[in-house]
Short mmCIF file of C-alpha atoms in Angstrom, two decimals:
data_model
loop_
_atom_site.label_atom_id
_atom_site.label_comp_id
_atom_site.label_asym_id
_atom_site.label_seq_id
_atom_site.Cartn_x
_atom_site.Cartn_y
_atom_site.Cartn_z
CA MET A 18 89.53 115.40 101.01
CA ILE A 19 89.19 114.47 97.35
CA ASN A 20 92.20 116.54 96.27
CA GLU A 21 94.40 114.48 98.57
CA LYS A 22 93.70 111.34 96.55
CA THR A 23 96.67 110.14 94.58
CA ILE A 24 97.18 109.27 90.94
CA ALA A 25 97.68 105.58 91.70
CA GLU A 26 94.13 105.30 93.08
CA PHE A 27 92.74 106.29 89.69
CA MET A 28 95.08 104.27 87.49
CA SER A 29 93.84 100.76 88.22
CA THR A 30 93.23 100.14 84.52
CA SER A 31 96.98 100.21 83.88
CA PRO A 32 99.36 98.92 86.55
CA THR A 33 102.30 100.58 84.81
CA SER A 34 100.76 104.06 84.67
CA LEU A 35 102.89 105.55 87.43
CA GLU A 36 105.98 104.24 85.68
CA GLU A 37 104.78 105.71 82.38
CA PHE A 38 104.12 109.07 84.01
CA SER A 39 107.57 108.97 85.64
CA GLU A 40 109.12 108.25 82.25
CA PHE A 41 107.32 111.28 80.83
CA ILE A 42 108.48 113.48 83.75
CA ASN A 43 112.10 112.40 83.33
CA LYS A 44 111.96 113.28 79.64
CA LEU A 45 110.69 116.74 80.60
CA ILE A 46 113.52 117.12 83.11
CA LYS A 47 116.07 116.16 80.48
CA GLU A 48 114.60 118.58 77.95
CA HIS A 49 113.72 121.58 80.14
CA GLY A 50 115.49 121.17 83.49
CA ARG A 51 114.00 120.87 86.97
CA GLU A 52 113.78 124.59 87.71
CA THR A 53 111.78 125.31 84.55
CA ILE A 54 109.26 122.56 85.36
CA ILE A 55 108.89 123.69 88.98
CA ASN A 56 108.35 127.33 87.95
CA ASN A 57 106.06 126.71 84.97
CA ALA A 58 103.88 124.16 86.76
CA GLY A 59 103.94 125.90 90.14
CA ILE A 60 104.85 122.77 92.05
CA ASP A 61 107.22 122.03 94.91
CA LYS A 62 110.59 120.41 94.20
CA ASN A 63 109.56 117.44 96.35
CA VAL A 64 106.54 116.85 94.11
CA LEU A 65 108.79 116.75 91.06
CA TYR A 66 111.13 114.33 92.83
CA ARG A 67 108.26 111.97 93.65
CA ALA A 68 106.81 112.14 90.14
CA SER A 69 110.19 111.37 88.59
CA ASN A 70 110.60 108.29 90.80
CA SER A 71 107.25 106.58 90.16
CA GLN A 72 105.82 107.75 93.50
CA ASN A 73 102.34 109.11 94.18
CA ILE A 74 101.54 112.79 93.87
CA THR A 75 98.16 114.45 94.40
CA LEU A 76 95.86 114.86 91.45
CA ASP A 77 95.96 118.63 91.87
CA ASN A 78 99.71 118.55 91.28
CA TYR A 79 99.24 116.24 88.33
CA TYR A 80 96.83 118.74 86.75
CA LYS A 81 99.32 121.55 87.29
CA ILE A 82 101.93 119.60 85.36
CA LYS A 83 99.44 118.69 82.66
CA LYS A 84 98.34 122.30 82.24
CA ALA A 85 101.94 123.51 81.90
CA PHE A 86 103.09 120.75 79.52
CA ASN A 87 99.90 119.49 77.90
CA ASN A 88 101.35 119.41 74.37
CA LYS A 89 104.23 117.26 75.62
CA LEU A 90 101.92 114.91 77.53
CA SER A 91 99.82 114.03 74.50
CA SER A 92 102.88 112.95 72.54
CA SER A 93 104.62 110.93 75.26
CA THR A 94 105.77 107.46 74.26
CA GLN A 95 103.81 104.29 74.86
CA SER A 96 105.12 101.45 76.96
CA SER A 97 105.32 97.95 75.58
CA TYR A 98 102.37 95.66 76.36
CA ILE A 99 103.49 92.88 74.02
CA GLU A 100 106.74 90.92 74.02
CA ASN A 101 108.08 88.15 71.82
CA LEU A 102 108.25 84.73 73.46
CA PRO A 103 111.11 82.56 72.12
CA ILE A 104 110.20 79.37 70.26
CA LEU A 105 112.91 76.79 70.90
CA GLY A 106 111.81 74.04 68.54
CA GLN A 107 108.86 72.06 67.20
CA ILE A 108 106.80 69.18 68.54
CA ILE A 109 105.84 66.82 65.72
CA ASP A 110 102.63 64.83 66.20
CA ASN A 111 102.81 65.28 69.99
CA LYS A 112 105.88 63.07 70.08
CA LYS A 113 109.08 64.07 68.33
CA VAL A 114 110.85 67.24 69.44
CA ARG A 115 113.07 68.74 66.76
CA THR A 116 114.79 72.01 65.90
CA LEU A 117 112.92 74.59 63.85
CA ASN A 118 113.14 74.79 60.08
CA PRO A 119 114.53 78.08 58.67
CA SER A 120 111.05 79.06 57.46
CA GLN A 121 109.36 78.58 60.85
CA PRO A 122 108.88 81.47 63.31
CA LYS A 123 111.44 81.88 66.08
CA THR A 124 109.16 83.90 68.39
CA VAL A 125 105.45 84.41 69.11
CA PRO A 126 103.89 87.67 70.41
CA VAL A 127 102.24 87.37 73.85
CA PRO A 128 101.26 89.79 76.65
CA ALA A 129 104.33 91.10 78.44
CA SER A 130 102.70 90.30 81.79
CA PHE A 131 102.46 86.64 80.79
CA ILE A 132 106.22 86.42 80.29
CA LYS A 133 106.85 88.29 83.53
CA TYR A 134 104.63 85.93 85.55
CA TRP A 135 105.78 82.59 84.07
CA SER A 136 109.46 83.37 83.44
CA PRO A 137 111.53 81.45 82.52
CA VAL A 138 109.03 80.65 79.77
CA PHE A 139 109.35 79.51 76.15
CA GLY A 140 107.45 77.82 73.37
CA TYR A 141 107.56 74.90 70.94
CA LEU A 142 105.71 75.03 67.64
CA CYS A 143 103.01 72.40 67.15
CA THR A 144 103.50 70.51 63.88
CA SER A 145 100.82 67.94 63.05
CA GLY A 146 98.16 66.94 60.55
CA THR A 147 95.44 68.45 62.75
CA ALA A 148 93.93 71.92 62.97
CA TYR A 149 96.28 72.64 65.87
CA SER A 150 99.29 72.72 63.57
CA GLY A 151 100.86 76.16 63.90
CA PHE A 152 99.75 76.59 67.51
CA VAL A 153 102.43 77.04 70.15
CA PHE A 154 103.00 74.84 73.21
CA ILE A 155 104.08 76.99 76.17
CA PHE A 156 106.42 75.63 78.84
CA SER A 157 107.80 77.19 82.00
CA GLY A 158 110.55 76.52 84.49
CA LYS A 159 108.92 78.67 87.17
CA GLY A 160 109.09 77.10 90.62
CA ILE A 161 111.43 74.35 89.50
CA GLU A 162 114.49 74.73 91.69
CA ASP A 163 117.93 73.81 90.34
CA LYS A 164 118.55 71.42 93.21
CA THR A 165 115.37 69.46 92.42
CA SER A 166 115.40 69.80 88.64
CA SER A 167 115.49 66.04 88.09
CA VAL A 168 112.30 64.18 87.22
CA ASP A 169 110.59 63.40 90.55
CA ASN A 170 107.18 63.00 92.14
CA SER A 171 106.23 66.59 91.33
CA CYS A 172 106.16 65.59 87.64
CA VAL A 173 103.61 62.78 88.08
CA ASN A 174 100.35 63.26 86.09
CA ARG A 175 101.82 66.36 84.50
CA LEU A 176 102.61 67.19 80.88
CA VAL A 177 106.30 68.02 80.71
CA MET A 178 109.25 68.51 78.41
CA THR A 179 112.23 66.43 79.55
CA TYR A 180 115.83 67.07 78.55
CA PRO A 181 117.86 63.82 78.60
CA GLU A 182 121.60 64.32 78.38
CA ASN A 183 123.00 63.83 74.86
CA ASP A 184 119.56 63.21 73.40
CA ASP A 185 116.60 65.14 71.93
CA PRO A 186 114.06 66.64 74.35
CA GLN A 187 110.94 64.54 74.90
CA PHE A 188 107.34 65.69 75.39
CA GLY A 189 104.68 63.71 77.20
CA MET A 190 103.00 62.90 80.51
CA ILE A 191 104.88 61.50 83.48
CA LEU A 192 103.45 58.53 85.39
CA LYS A 193 105.03 56.52 88.18
CA GLN A 194 105.24 52.75 88.08
CA ASP A 195 106.78 51.15 91.17
CA GLU A 196 110.15 52.90 91.55
CA THR A 197 110.34 54.05 87.93
CA PHE A 198 108.92 57.07 86.13
CA ILE A 199 107.52 56.54 82.66
CA LEU A 200 106.94 59.16 79.98
CA ILE A 201 103.86 58.45 77.86
CA HIS A 202 102.51 59.98 74.63
CA ALA A 203 100.01 62.74 75.42
CA ARG A 204 97.33 61.27 73.13
CA THR A 205 97.99 57.57 72.49
CA ARG A 206 99.56 56.81 75.93
CA GLU A 207 102.39 54.98 74.18
CA VAL A 208 105.39 54.61 76.49
CA LEU A 209 108.11 56.89 75.17
CA ALA A 210 110.73 56.47 77.87
CA GLU A 211 111.45 54.90 81.24
CA ILE A 212 113.23 57.09 83.77
CA PRO A 213 114.87 55.65 86.90
CA LYS A 214 114.01 57.14 90.27
CA ASP A 215 117.54 58.48 90.62
CA ASN A 216 118.15 60.60 87.54
CA ASN A 217 119.63 63.91 86.47
CA ILE A 218 117.09 64.71 83.75
CA SER A 219 115.95 68.31 83.88
CA TRP A 220 112.42 69.25 82.83
CA SER A 221 109.95 72.07 82.29
CA LYS A 222 106.20 72.07 82.85
CA PHE A 223 103.52 72.52 80.20
CA VAL A 224 101.46 75.68 80.76
CA CYS A 225 99.11 76.05 77.81
CA LEU A 226 98.62 75.84 74.05
CA ILE A 227 98.04 79.11 72.23
CA PRO A 228 97.30 80.06 68.63
CA TYR A 229 100.14 81.90 66.94
CA SER A 230 97.58 84.63 66.12
CA LEU A 231 96.75 85.22 69.81
CA MET A 232 97.56 88.95 69.73
CA GLU A 233 96.50 89.79 66.16
CA ASN A 234 93.54 91.97 67.20
CA TYR A 235 95.17 93.54 70.23
CA GLN A 236 95.32 97.34 70.23
CA GLU A 237 97.84 98.76 72.65
CA PRO A 238 96.27 101.46 74.85
CA SER A 239 98.03 104.77 74.60
CA TYR A 240 99.14 106.72 77.62
CA GLN A 241 96.65 109.40 76.63
CA ASP A 242 93.82 106.82 76.84
CA ASN A 243 94.84 106.02 80.42
CA ILE A 244 94.95 109.72 81.31
CA HIS A 245 91.45 110.22 79.85
CA LYS A 246 90.10 107.36 81.99
CA LEU A 247 91.85 108.80 85.04
CA GLU A 248 90.27 112.22 84.55
CA GLU A 249 86.83 110.80 83.77
CA LYS A 250 86.84 108.74 86.96
CA PHE A 251 88.13 111.68 88.98
CA HIS A 252 85.31 113.95 87.75
CA THR A 253 82.73 111.26 88.51
CA VAL A 254 83.97 110.95 92.09
CA CYS A 255 84.38 114.59 92.98
CA GLY A 256 81.61 116.21 90.90
CA ASP A 257 81.48 119.66 89.33
CA LYS A 258 82.04 121.61 92.55
CA HIS A 259 85.69 120.67 92.91
CA LYS A 260 88.12 122.99 91.19
CA HIS A 261 91.02 120.92 89.86
CA THR A 262 93.47 123.65 88.93
CA LYS A 263 94.10 127.16 90.12
#
């Protein structure tokens, strides 16, 4: 039956919607108490428990809660869709890696899901005489195990940032020549360093290059927007004959 469908089935536009709804429910519990919510909304205590723990409840029960606390629902807080990615330094002319100047940005805004997927992830500011100056190189240590963090065959034909002991980091592409790895300039192919097969040089992999202004036109969807989409989709599926609330 349609009224047995759960909230999660109608919240595909926002994977954090159940968590947002749970956050809202827990604020209601803190402000009004469990008994007041159960009595005013006409729901079972088990429904309230599930809603407060990011678990599915039926849409009918959701509408009961919304009807009882509609003014609270519309003013619930938004979750964060954007996070600041740390910028560790600057890459000058695709070659030299240096610390940031005091006037340069220390972070860049990116989607929170990007950080979650690629973590540990960080950036280096691009400094050059080209139009890419001010962009941000993104690097990640995801999938690079501590026990195999030295430069090895998995680095070959890959853009990387290497971290030689007691020296500045180096950016470039890794190639293999006989039993030696070589780090070459990303554009000119100049040899920047030779790395022996047996080494203890840690590294991170290049992911992408983004403009610093990546998120400038992003508008964070409000929880109320997600609820509106949920209700619109629900009405489309079940039609006018279904009575949502008693």
